[in-house]
Coordinates of C-alpha atoms and ligand atoms in Angstrom, one line a residue:
X8 CA 0.1 0.2 0.1
X9 CA 1.2 3.4 -1.0
X10 CA 1.7 6.0 2.4
X11 CA 1.3 9.1 2.7
X12 CA 5.1 9.9 3.5
X13 CA 6.6 13.1 2.4
X14 CA 8.4 13.2 -0.9
X15 CA 11.7 14.7 -2.4
X16 CA 10.0 17.1 -4.9
X17 CA 6.8 16.8 -6.9
X18 CA 6.1 14.2 -9.2
X19 CA 5.5 15.3 -12.6
X20 CA 4.9 18.8 -13.2
X21 CA 7.7 21.4 -12.6
X22 CA 6.8 24.5 -11.1
X23 CA 6.5 26.9 -14.1
X24 CA 6.7 30.8 -14.3
X25 CA 5.8 33.0 -11.5
X26 CA 1.9 32.8 -11.1
X27 CA -0.1 35.8 -10.2
X28 CA -2.0 33.2 -7.9
X29 CA 0.7 32.4 -5.7
X30 CA -0.2 35.1 -3.3
X31 CA -1.0 33.4 0.1
X32 CA 0.0 30.4 -1.0
X33 CA 2.6 29.5 1.5
X34 CA 4.7 30.9 4.1
X35 CA 7.8 29.1 3.9
X36 CA 10.6 28.6 1.1
X37 CA 9.4 27.9 -2.2
X38 CA 6.0 29.6 -2.0
X39 CA 4.6 31.8 -4.7
X40 CA 5.8 29.0 -7.1
X41 CA 3.6 28.6 -10.0
X42 CA 1.2 26.2 -11.4
X43 CA 2.3 24.5 -14.6
X44 CA -0.4 25.7 -17.1
X45 CA 1.9 24.9 -20.0
X46 CA 3.2 21.6 -19.8
X47 CA 5.6 20.1 -22.3
X48 CA 3.8 17.4 -23.4
X49 CA 0.5 15.3 -23.5
X50 CA -2.2 15.2 -26.3
X51 CA -3.4 17.9 -28.4
X52 CA -6.6 16.1 -29.0
X53 CA -8.8 19.5 -28.0
X54 CA -6.7 22.2 -29.2
X55 CA -3.0 23.3 -29.1
X56 CA -3.7 25.0 -25.9
X57 CA -5.7 21.9 -24.7
X58 CA -2.7 20.3 -22.7
X59 CA -3.7 18.3 -19.7
X60 CA -1.3 18.1 -16.8
X61 CA -1.3 17.9 -12.8
X62 CA -4.7 15.9 -12.8
X63 CA -4.8 13.0 -10.6
X64 CA -4.7 8.9 -12.1
X65 CA -8.3 7.5 -11.5
X66 CA -8.8 6.4 -8.2
X67 CA -9.4 2.7 -9.4
X68 CA -7.8 -0.6 -9.4
X69 CA -6.7 -0.6 -5.9
X70 CA -7.6 -2.6 -2.5
X71 CA -10.4 -1.0 -0.4
X72 CA -9.3 -3.2 2.4
X73 CA -6.0 -2.0 2.0
X74 CA -6.2 0.0 5.1
X75 CA -4.3 -0.8 8.6
X76 CA -6.8 0.9 11.2
X77 CA -9.2 -1.4 9.6
X78 CA -7.2 -4.5 9.0
X79 CA -6.1 -4.0 12.6
X80 CA -9.8 -3.5 14.5
X81 CA -10.9 -6.8 12.1
X82 CA -8.0 -8.8 13.4
X83 CA -8.4 -7.3 17.3
X84 CA -12.3 -8.2 17.3
X85 CA -11.5 -11.9 16.7
X86 CA -11.6 -12.0 12.9
X87 CA -8.4 -12.4 11.3
X88 CA -9.6 -15.2 9.7
X89 CA -11.5 -13.5 7.0
X90 CA -8.9 -11.0 6.4
X91 CA -7.3 -12.6 3.5
X92 CA -10.4 -12.8 2.1
X93 CA -11.4 -9.4 2.8
X94 CA -8.5 -8.2 0.3
X95 CA -10.4 -10.3 -2.5
X96 CA -13.6 -8.0 -1.9
X97 CA -11.7 -4.9 -1.5
X98 CA -9.8 -5.8 -4.9
X99 CA -13.3 -5.9 -6.3
X100 CA -15.1 -3.1 -4.6
X101 CA -11.9 -1.0 -6.0
X102 CA -12.3 -2.1 -9.6
X103 CA -13.3 0.1 -12.5
X104 CA -16.5 -2.6 -12.7
X105 CA -17.8 -2.2 -9.0
X106 CA -17.3 1.3 -9.3
X107 CA -19.2 1.5 -12.3
X108 CA -22.1 -0.1 -11.0
X109 CA -22.3 2.0 -7.9
X110 CA -22.4 5.0 -10.0
X111 CA -25.1 3.6 -12.7
X112 CA -27.1 2.7 -10.0
X113 CA -27.4 6.3 -8.5
X114 CA -27.4 7.8 -12.2
X115 CA -30.7 5.4 -13.3
X116 CA -32.5 5.2 -10.0
X117 CA -35.7 3.1 -9.5
X118 CA -38.8 3.4 -11.3
X119 CA -42.1 2.4 -9.6
X120 CA -44.4 0.4 -11.5
X121 CA -48.0 0.4 -9.7
X122 CA -49.8 -1.4 -12.7
X123 CA -49.6 -3.8 -15.4
X124 CA -50.5 -3.0 -18.7
X125 CA -54.1 -4.2 -18.1
X126 CA -54.6 -2.1 -15.1
X127 CA -53.9 -4.7 -12.4
X128 CA -51.9 -3.3 -9.5
X129 CA -48.5 -4.8 -9.0
X130 CA -46.6 -2.2 -7.1
X131 CA -43.3 -3.4 -8.3
X132 CA -40.3 -1.4 -8.5
X133 CA -37.5 -1.6 -11.6
X134 CA -33.9 -1.0 -10.8
X135 CA -31.0 -1.1 -13.4
X136 CA -29.0 -4.2 -13.6
X137 CA -26.4 -2.7 -11.6
X138 CA -28.4 -2.8 -8.6
X139 CA -28.6 -6.3 -8.8
X140 CA -25.3 -6.8 -9.7
X141 CA -24.3 -5.1 -6.5
X142 CA -26.8 -7.2 -4.3
X143 CA -25.7 -10.5 -6.1
X144 CA -22.3 -9.9 -4.6
X145 CA -23.9 -8.4 -1.1
X146 CA -25.8 -11.3 -0.7
X147 CA -23.1 -13.8 -1.8
X148 CA -20.7 -11.8 0.4
X149 CA -22.8 -12.6 3.1
X150 CA -24.0 -9.2 4.4
X151 CA -27.2 -10.6 4.9
X152 CA -28.2 -12.8 8.0
X153 CA -25.1 -14.9 7.5
X154 CA -23.3 -14.6 11.0
X155 CA -26.9 -15.8 12.9
X156 CA -27.1 -18.6 10.2
X157 CA -23.3 -19.8 9.9
X158 CA -22.1 -18.6 13.7
X159 CA -18.8 -18.4 15.0
X160 CA -16.1 -16.7 16.3
X161 CA -15.7 -13.2 14.7
X162 CA -18.6 -14.0 12.6
X163 CA -20.3 -10.4 13.0
X164 CA -17.3 -8.8 12.6
X165 CA -16.3 -10.3 9.3
X166 CA -19.5 -9.4 8.3
X167 CA -18.8 -5.6 9.4
X168 CA -15.4 -5.8 7.8
X169 CA -17.2 -6.8 4.3
X170 CA -20.4 -4.7 4.4
X171 CA -17.8 -1.6 5.2
X172 CA -15.4 -2.6 2.4
X173 CA -18.3 -3.3 -0.1
X174 CA -20.2 -0.4 0.8
X175 CA -17.6 1.8 -0.5
X176 CA -19.4 1.6 -4.1
X177 CA -22.7 2.5 -3.0
X178 CA -24.4 2.8 0.4
X179 CA -27.9 2.4 -1.3
X180 CA -28.0 -1.4 -1.6
X181 CA -26.9 -1.9 1.8
X182 CA -29.9 -0.7 3.0
X183 CA -31.9 -3.9 2.5
X184 CA -29.1 -6.3 3.3
X185 CA -28.9 -4.4 7.0
X186 CA -32.3 -4.9 7.3
X187 CA -31.8 -8.5 6.5
X188 CA -29.4 -9.0 8.9
X189 CA -31.1 -7.0 11.5
X190 CA -34.5 -8.6 11.3
X191 CA -33.0 -12.5 12.9
X192 CA -32.8 -11.3 16.4
X193 CA -36.9 -10.0 16.2
X194 CA -37.8 -13.1 14.5
X195 CA -36.3 -15.5 16.6
X196 CA -39.0 -13.9 19.2
X197 CA -41.3 -16.4 17.2
X198 CA -39.3 -19.6 16.7
X199 CA -41.9 -21.2 14.3
X200 CA -41.4 -18.2 12.0
X201 CA -37.8 -18.4 12.7
X202 CA -37.4 -22.0 11.4
X203 CA -39.2 -21.1 8.2
X204 CA -37.4 -17.7 7.2
X205 CA -34.2 -17.3 9.1
X206 CA -32.1 -19.8 6.9
X207 CA -33.7 -18.3 3.6
X208 CA -32.4 -15.0 5.2
X209 CA -29.1 -16.4 5.7
X210 CA -28.5 -17.7 2.1
X211 CA -25.9 -16.6 0.1
X212 CA -28.1 -16.9 -3.0
X213 CA -29.9 -13.4 -4.5
X214 CA -33.1 -14.5 -5.8
X215 CA -34.9 -11.3 -7.0
X216 CA -38.5 -11.0 -8.0
X217 CA -41.7 -11.1 -6.2
X218 CA -42.6 -14.8 -5.8
X219 CA -43.8 -16.8 -2.8
X220 CA -41.0 -16.8 -0.1
X221 CA -40.7 -20.2 0.8
X222 CA -40.2 -21.6 -2.5
X223 CA -37.0 -19.2 -3.2
X224 CA -33.4 -19.4 -2.8
X225 CA -32.9 -16.5 -0.6
X226 CA -34.8 -13.7 0.9
X227 CA -34.4 -10.0 1.5
X228 CA -36.1 -8.3 4.8
X229 CA -37.2 -4.5 5.0
X230 CA -39.1 -2.9 7.9
X231 CA -42.2 -0.7 8.1
X232 CA -42.1 1.6 11.4
X233 CA -42.8 5.2 10.3
X234 CA -45.9 6.6 9.7
X235 CA -47.1 10.2 8.5
X236 CA -47.5 11.4 12.2
X237 CA -44.4 9.9 13.7
X238 CA -41.2 8.2 12.9
X239 CA -39.3 8.4 16.2
X240 CA -42.6 8.0 18.5
X241 CA -43.5 5.2 16.8
X242 CA -46.1 4.3 19.4
X243 CA -48.0 7.0 17.6
X244 CA -48.6 4.5 14.6
X245 CA -52.4 4.2 13.5
X246 CA -51.8 1.3 11.3
X247 CA -54.5 -1.4 12.5
X248 CA -54.2 -5.2 13.0
X249 CA -57.3 -7.6 13.5
X250 CA -57.4 -11.1 14.3
X251 CA -58.4 -13.2 11.4
X252 CA -59.0 -16.0 13.4
X253 CA -56.6 -18.4 12.1
X254 CA -53.6 -16.9 13.6
X255 CA -53.0 -14.6 11.1
X256 CA -54.0 -10.6 11.4
X257 CA -55.0 -8.1 8.8
X258 CA -53.1 -5.2 8.4
X259 CA -55.2 -1.7 7.4
X260 CA -52.9 1.8 7.3
X261 CA -50.3 3.7 5.8
X262 CA -46.5 3.8 6.3
X263 CA -44.5 6.8 5.2
X264 CA -41.2 5.4 4.8
X265 CA -40.4 1.6 3.7
X266 CA -37.6 1.2 2.1
X267 CA -36.1 -1.3 -0.4
X268 CA -40.0 -2.3 -1.2
X269 CA -39.1 -5.3 -3.3
X270 CA -37.6 -7.3 -0.3
X271 CA -39.9 -10.4 0.3
X272 CA -40.6 -9.6 3.9
X273 CA -40.9 -6.8 6.3
X274 CA -41.4 -6.6 9.8
X275 CA -44.1 -4.1 10.4
X276 CA -45.4 -2.4 13.7
X277 CA -49.6 -2.1 13.8
X278 CA -51.9 -1.4 16.7
X279 CA -53.5 -5.1 17.6
X280 CA -56.3 -5.1 20.4
X281 CA -53.6 -5.7 23.1
X282 CA -51.5 -2.7 21.7
X283 CA -48.2 -1.9 19.1
X284 CA -47.5 -5.3 17.9
X285 CA -44.9 -6.4 15.2
X286 CA -45.8 -8.4 12.2
X287 CA -44.1 -10.2 9.4
X288 CA -45.8 -8.9 6.5
X289 CA -44.5 -10.7 2.9
X290 CA -45.1 -9.3 -0.2
X291 CA -46.8 -12.5 -2.0
X292 CA -49.0 -14.8 0.0
X293 CA -48.5 -18.8 0.6
X294 CA -51.0 -19.4 -2.4
X295 CA -48.9 -17.0 -4.7
X296 CA -51.1 -13.9 -4.8
X297 CA -50.0 -10.7 -4.0
X298 CA -50.3 -9.6 -0.4
X299 CA -52.1 -6.0 -0.8
X300 CA -48.7 -3.5 -0.5
X301 CA -49.9 -0.6 -2.4
X302 CA -46.9 1.6 -3.2
X303 CA -48.4 5.5 -3.4
X304 CA -45.0 6.8 -4.5
X305 CA -41.0 6.5 -4.2
X306 CA -39.6 9.4 -1.9
X307 CA -37.6 11.7 -4.2
X308 CA -35.0 11.9 -1.7
X309 CA -31.6 14.0 -1.4
X310 CA -29.1 11.0 -1.9
X311 CA -29.4 7.2 -1.5
X312 CA -30.9 7.5 -4.4
X313 CA -29.7 3.9 -5.8
X314 CA -32.3 2.5 -3.4
X315 CA -36.0 3.0 -3.1
X316 CA -37.6 4.3 -0.2
X317 CA -41.6 3.8 -0.4
X318 CA -45.2 5.0 0.9
X319 CA -47.2 1.9 1.4
X320 CA -50.7 1.5 2.3
X321 CA -51.9 -2.1 3.9
X322 CA -55.6 -2.8 3.2
X323 CA -56.6 -6.3 4.4
X324 CA -53.0 -7.1 4.1
X325 CA -52.1 -10.3 5.8
X326 CA -49.4 -10.4 8.6
X327 CA -48.3 -13.0 11.2
X328 CA -47.5 -11.9 15.0
X329 CA -43.8 -11.5 16.0
X330 CA -43.3 -11.7 19.6
X331 CA -46.0 -10.9 21.9
X332 CA -48.9 -8.9 21.0
X333 CA -48.5 -5.2 22.8
X334 CA -44.7 -5.9 22.7
X335 CA -44.2 -4.5 19.5
X336 CA -41.8 -1.8 20.2
X337 CA -39.9 -4.5 22.5
X338 CA -39.5 -6.7 19.5
X339 CA -38.6 -4.6 16.8
X340 CA -35.9 -3.2 19.0
X341 CA -33.8 -6.1 18.6
X342 CA -33.8 -5.2 14.7
X343 CA -33.4 -1.6 15.4
X344 CA -30.2 -2.3 17.5
X345 CA -28.6 -4.4 14.9
X346 CA -29.5 -1.6 11.9
X347 CA -27.9 1.1 14.3
X348 CA -24.5 -1.3 14.5
X349 CA -24.8 -1.1 10.6
X350 CA -24.9 2.9 10.4
X351 CA -22.0 3.1 12.8
X352 CA -20.1 0.6 10.6
X353 CA -21.4 2.3 7.4
X354 CA -20.4 5.6 8.4
X355 CA -16.8 4.5 9.3
X356 CA -16.6 2.8 6.1
X357 CA -18.0 6.4 4.1
X358 CA -15.4 8.7 6.2
X359 CA -12.6 5.9 5.3
X360 CA -13.6 6.2 1.4
X361 CA -13.5 10.3 1.7
X362 CA -10.1 10.5 3.2
X363 CA -8.7 7.7 0.4
X364 CA -10.0 10.2 -2.1
X365 CA -8.6 12.9 -0.5
X366 CA -5.4 11.4 0.2
X367 CA -5.3 10.3 -3.4
X368 CA -5.7 13.3 -4.4
X369 CA -2.9 15.2 -2.4
X370 CA -0.7 12.2 -3.4
X371 CA -1.0 13.1 -7.2
X372 CA -1.9 16.8 -7.6
X373 CA 0.6 19.6 -7.5
X374 CA 0.6 23.3 -6.2
X375 CA 2.9 26.2 -5.8
X376 CA 5.8 24.0 -6.6
X377 CA 5.0 20.8 -5.0
X378 CA 2.9 18.0 -4.2
X379 CA -0.2 18.8 -1.8
X380 CA 0.8 16.1 0.4
X381 CA 3.8 17.6 1.2
X382 CA 2.4 20.9 2.3
X383 CA 2.0 21.4 6.1
X384 CA -1.1 22.6 6.3
X385 CA -2.4 19.9 3.9
X386 CA -0.8 17.6 6.1
X387 CA -2.8 18.8 9.2
X388 CA -6.4 18.6 7.3
X389 CA -5.1 15.4 5.9
X390 CA -4.0 14.0 9.3
X391 CA -7.0 15.3 10.7
X392 CA -9.1 13.4 8.6
X393 CA -7.1 10.4 9.5
X394 CA -7.5 10.3 13.2
X395 CA -11.3 10.9 13.1
X396 CA -11.6 7.9 10.5
X397 CA -9.3 5.6 12.8
X398 CA -11.4 6.4 15.9
X399 CA -14.8 5.9 14.1
X400 CA -13.4 2.5 12.6
X401 CA -11.9 1.6 16.2
X402 CA -15.2 1.9 17.8
X403 CA -17.5 0.5 15.1
X404 CA -15.3 -2.6 15.2
X405 CA -15.4 -2.6 18.9
X406 CA -19.3 -2.7 18.7
X407 CA -19.2 -5.5 16.1
X408 CA -16.9 -7.4 18.5
X409 CA -19.2 -7.0 21.5
X410 CA -22.6 -8.1 19.4
X411 CA -20.2 -11.3 18.3
X412 CA -19.3 -11.9 22.0
X413 CA -22.9 -11.0 22.8
X414 CA -24.5 -13.9 20.4
X415 CA -22.4 -16.1 21.9
X416 CA -24.1 -15.5 25.2
X417 CA -21.4 -12.7 26.8
X418 CA -24.0 -10.5 28.8
X419 CA -21.6 -8.1 29.8
X420 CA -20.9 -7.5 26.1
X421 CA -24.7 -7.3 25.4
X422 CA -24.7 -4.4 28.0
X423 CA -22.1 -2.9 26.5
X424 CA -23.3 -2.7 22.9
X425 CA -26.9 -1.4 24.2
X426 CA -25.3 1.7 25.7
X427 CA -22.1 1.8 23.5
X428 CA -24.1 1.4 20.1
X429 CA -26.6 4.4 20.7
X430 CA -23.4 6.3 21.8
X431 CA -21.3 5.1 18.8
X432 CA -24.5 5.7 16.2
X433 CA -25.1 9.2 17.7
X434 CA -21.3 10.5 17.3
X435 CA -19.8 8.4 14.5
X436 CA -23.3 9.1 12.1
X437 CA -22.8 12.7 13.3
X438 CA -18.9 12.9 12.2
X439 CA -19.8 11.6 8.7
X440 CA -21.0 14.7 7.0
X441 CA -18.3 16.5 8.2
X442 CA -15.7 14.3 7.3
X443 CA -16.9 14.2 3.5
X444 CA -17.3 17.9 3.1
X445 CA -13.8 18.4 4.0
X446 CA -12.1 15.5 2.3
X447 CA -14.2 17.3 -1.0
X448 CA -12.4 20.3 0.1
X449 CA -9.0 18.5 -0.4
X450 CA -9.9 17.9 -4.3
X451 CA -10.7 21.4 -4.5
X452 CA -13.0 22.3 -7.6
X453 CA -13.0 18.7 -9.2
X454 CA -14.4 17.1 -5.6
X455 CA -17.7 19.3 -6.5
X456 CA -18.0 18.1 -9.7
X457 CA -20.1 14.7 -9.9
X458 CA -17.3 12.4 -11.6
X459 CA -15.1 12.1 -8.7
X460 CA -17.8 10.6 -6.3
X461 CA -17.5 13.0 -3.8
X462 CA -20.8 15.1 -4.3
X463 CA -22.3 11.5 -4.1
X464 CA -21.1 10.7 -0.7
X465 CA -22.1 13.9 0.3
X466 CA -25.5 13.7 -0.3
X467 CA -25.4 10.0 1.2
X468 CA -23.7 11.7 4.4
X469 CA -26.5 12.9 6.4
X470 CA -28.7 9.8 6.1
X471 CA -27.1 7.6 8.6
X472 CA -27.6 10.2 11.7
X473 CA -31.1 10.6 10.5
X474 CA -32.7 7.0 10.3
X475 CA -32.8 4.6 12.7
X476 CA -33.3 7.2 15.6
X477 CA -32.5 10.4 14.5
X478 CA -29.4 12.3 16.8
X479 CA -31.6 13.7 19.5
X480 CA -33.6 10.4 19.6
X481 CA -30.1 8.3 20.1
X482 CA -28.7 10.8 22.6
X483 CA -32.2 10.5 24.6
X484 CA -31.9 6.6 24.0
X485 CA -28.5 6.5 25.7
X486 CA -29.9 8.4 29.0
X487 CA -32.8 5.8 28.5
X488 CA -29.9 3.3 28.7
X489 CA -28.1 4.4 31.8
X490 CA -31.5 4.9 33.8
X491 CA -32.8 1.5 33.3
X492 CA -30.0 -0.7 32.5
X493 CA -27.3 -0.2 34.9
X494 CA -25.7 -3.0 34.1
X495 CA -25.0 -1.4 30.9
X496 CA -23.4 1.8 32.6
X497 CA -21.3 -1.0 34.6
X498 CA -20.0 -2.6 31.2
X499 CA -19.0 0.7 30.0
X500 CA -16.9 1.5 33.1
X501 CA -15.5 -1.5 33.0
X502 CA -13.9 -0.5 29.4
X503 CA -12.9 2.8 30.4
X504 CA -11.2 1.2 33.4
X505 CA -9.0 -0.9 31.3
X506 CA -7.6 2.0 29.5
X507 CA -7.3 4.7 32.2
X508 CA -3.8 5.5 33.5
X509 CA -2.3 5.3 30.3
X510 CA -3.0 9.3 29.5
X511 CA -3.9 12.0 31.4
X512 CA -6.2 13.8 29.0
X513 CA -8.3 10.6 28.7
X514 CA -8.5 10.1 32.4
X515 CA -9.6 13.8 33.0
X516 CA -12.2 13.7 29.9
X517 CA -13.8 10.5 31.7
X518 CA -13.9 12.2 35.2
X519 CA -16.0 14.7 33.2
X520 CA -18.3 12.4 31.8
X521 CA -18.5 10.6 35.6
X522 CA -19.4 14.3 36.6
X523 CA -22.0 14.9 33.6
X524 CA -23.8 11.3 34.7
X525 CA -23.6 12.7 38.3
X526 CA -25.4 15.7 37.8
X527 CA -29.0 15.4 37.9
X528 CA -30.0 18.9 36.4
X529 CA -31.5 18.7 33.3
X530 CA -30.2 15.6 31.8
X531 CA -32.6 16.0 28.6
X532 CA -31.1 19.7 27.7
X533 CA -27.5 18.1 28.1
X534 CA -27.9 14.9 26.4
X535 CA -25.9 15.6 23.3
X536 CA -23.0 16.9 25.2
X537 CA -22.6 14.1 27.7
X538 CA -23.1 11.4 24.8
X539 CA -20.7 12.8 22.7
X540 CA -18.1 13.2 25.6
X541 CA -19.1 9.8 26.2
X542 CA -18.3 8.6 22.8
X543 CA -15.1 10.1 22.5
X544 CA -14.1 8.9 25.5
X545 CA -15.0 5.2 24.0
X546 CA -12.8 6.2 21.1
X547 CA -10.2 7.7 23.1
X548 CA -9.8 4.2 25.2
X549 CA -9.3 2.3 22.5
X550 CA -7.0 4.6 20.4
X551 CA -4.8 4.5 23.8
X552 CA -4.8 0.6 24.3
X553 CA -4.8 -0.2 20.5
X554 CA -3.4 2.4 18.0
X555 CA -0.1 3.7 17.5
X556 CA 0.9 6.4 20.0
X557 CA 1.2 9.2 17.2
X558 CA -2.7 8.4 16.5
X559 CA -3.8 8.0 20.2
X560 CA -1.4 11.3 21.4
X561 CA -3.6 13.6 18.1
X562 CA -6.7 12.2 19.2
X563 CA -6.5 12.8 23.1
X564 CA -5.0 16.3 22.2
X565 CA -7.2 17.5 19.9
X566 CA -10.9 15.7 20.7
X567 CA -10.1 15.0 24.7
X568 CA -7.9 18.0 25.8
X569 CA -9.5 20.4 23.4
X570 CA -5.9 21.7 21.6
X571 CA -7.9 22.2 18.0
X572 CA -10.2 24.3 16.3
X573 CA -13.6 23.9 15.1
X574 CA -12.5 22.9 11.7
X575 CA -10.3 20.1 10.7
X576 CA -7.0 21.0 10.3
X577 CA -6.4 22.3 13.2
X578 CA -4.3 19.9 15.1
X579 CA -1.7 21.4 17.5
X580 CA 2.2 21.5 16.7
X581 CA 4.4 19.0 18.3
X582 CA 2.2 15.7 16.9
X583 CA 3.8 13.2 14.8
X584 CA 1.8 13.6 11.9
X585 CA 3.9 11.6 9.6
X586 CA 3.1 8.3 11.8
X587 CA -0.3 9.5 11.5
X588 CA -0.7 9.5 7.6
X589 CA 1.2 6.8 7.1
X590 CA -1.7 4.8 8.2
X591 CA -4.2 6.6 6.0
X592 CA -5.7 4.8 2.9
X593 CA -4.1 6.1 -0.4
X594 CA -4.9 3.9 -3.2
X595 CA -2.3 2.4 -5.1
Ligands
LIG622 C1 -34.1 7.4 3.5 C2 -35.0 7.2 4.5 C3 -35.4 5.9 4.1 C4 -36.2 5.4 5.6 N1 -36.6 4.3 5.5 C5 -37.2 3.6 6.4 C6 -37.8 2.5 6.5 O1 -37.1 1.5 5.5 N2 -38.8 2.0 7.4 C7 -38.8 2.9 8.6 O2 -39.6 2.5 9.6 N3 -38.6 4.5 8.3 C8 -37.6 4.4 7.5 N4 -37.3 5.6 7.5 C9 -37.6 6.9 8.2 C10 -36.8 7.1 9.4 O3 -36.5 6.1 10.2 C11 -37.3 8.5 10.4 O4 -37.3 9.2 9.3 C12 -36.7 8.5 11.5 O5 -36.7 7.7 12.4 C13 -37.0 10.3 12.0 O6 -38.4 9.8 12.5 P1 -39.2 11.3 11.5 O7 -38.9 11.3 10.5 O8 -40.6 11.1 11.8 O9 -38.9 12.6 12.5 P2 -39.8 13.1 13.8 O10 -39.7 11.9 14.6 O11 -40.7 13.9 13.8 O12 -38.2 13.6 14.3 C14 -37.7 15.0 13.9 C15 -36.8 15.9 14.8 O13 -37.2 15.6 16.0 C16 -36.2 14.9 16.9 N5 -36.7 14.5 18.1 C17 -37.9 13.4 18.3 N6 -38.2 13.2 19.3 C18 -37.2 14.4 20.3 C19 -37.5 14.5 21.8 N7 -38.3 13.6 22.3 N8 -36.8 15.5 22.1 C20 -35.9 15.9 21.4 N9 -36.1 15.7 19.6 C21 -36.5 15.0 19.5 C22 -35.6 13.7 16.1 O14 -34.3 13.7 17.0 C23 -35.5 14.5 14.9 O15 -34.5 15.5 14.5 C24 -36.5 6.3 6.4 C25 -36.0 7.6 6.5 C26 -35.7 7.8 5.1 C27 -34.8 9.1 5.2

């Protein structure tokens, strides 16, 4: 893997004549040297004046998994066995072919077909072939429910690693993969249903098209909670579920956001006689006829455009009860916890992908006489982004490891995952947009242009913070866990205790968190601040224990001791930025 160590001199372009734009470009030796606009070679394809120089090579043909912080985190969390294979997937994700799939699936978004040519309702969504190509790989690589059907040490971590690597090409198609993965804990509350559907959700075969689910080679799952009058407040759901006397229920009502509506089965909340309950709703009934699932329209979304998000109406729609009647929230929260993990893993992956683009550009682009990567201020920006990315990755994989051990019966890890996932979801997802914007700026004007891929990353960036509990809701969920599940606080304390004493700044930050937690005044008002600090301490603990000193030092100085500005690129002097940048992904 190529690193970001400084180079002896500019690659390719020689400094040209004195440029007017030199003013303010640097304060050290060589500042003011101009940009080579004339060049000395290149093609004259367009016009005699048109010589292309100093443009970076395409960021393609690399191994997306060649990322030390990622590889180390995966190995640390018991999934070293998947690393060799992860590089294979990483090379596929970095290939021109896979990148084209991601691009096309977003450029040609899904189209709703409500009726067939004869006027019959079909409620189908047509996707570009590239969408199917990406899902085919995702399912084969086990991004669905495979950790549940092929369990073992590191199973969830290995999946998270593949998820983050493959997700580099497109986040949209990860949505049905997440929901398929996440549905299992909820489904297992009803063993009869789990016995039928779990093996199919854990299949490695992508079998698209609406057909009777049990006759298919593999299934995908979605979820329907959000309604017009409330998404966070799901208890305000008005969809009703009436027992039909044969053990099934009939649903009537609407949903306001139901993504990936071509999934085979959905976990849906509806009001049953004993209260809000969770139901498994198939799109095709056992007799092969369509279950009413009337898609009114697809959302015209900011990003996530490869994926369809729909507004379905249910009318006499069949559903089977999952979990106990009246305990719908409790049942579906098992699914939400897993999708939140994927939000954290996905956001960490998106940050890494944005950093890689920025680093690649800086390694190849010269300005004012030398490569951008050799400019002290650009090194500060890139190092700051690298620290953020590494902290996000470390926390994401610590959470995946906790889920893994919880799935094997470790109650302490389950308690840790309960609180730390909500805190991680709040903080890591909130950092994604800031990182992507800064990475885009590293590419200058080229980053603002669609072909660079950064605009798509930018449009995608806020989403993980919004769905599966928007920022405030997650912050409040951390408080709820602290109040109602004291074992989760103890698990976090134990985690922190393992790192205390190594860095005084970490110790001081933790004392502040303990102080925040003990303060009874206005906990809701202060929730974001408390949770942000908690998440930073958890990240600091991981970096102090496991990352190179340079990374931990930069993190503790800037994020815990406050020796930094509000923007990226404000790390203080005296840090070993060379060592930090050595770990940044940079393509070939
Ligand atoms: C692209 C996309 C796809 C989606 N796909 C699905 C899907 O497949 N299935 C599904 O069920 N849903 C889906 N959603 C819906 C998503 O989960 C909800 O939008 C989200 O949970 C927020 O709910 P809401 O939109 O009703 O906002 P609201 O609940 O109205 O919240 C608005 C704001 O108020 C804040 N807020 C809420 N309560 C409080 C409080 N007590 N104190 C302080 N602030 C508070 C929230 O944090 C948020 O910032 C999708 C959303 C998007 C954007």
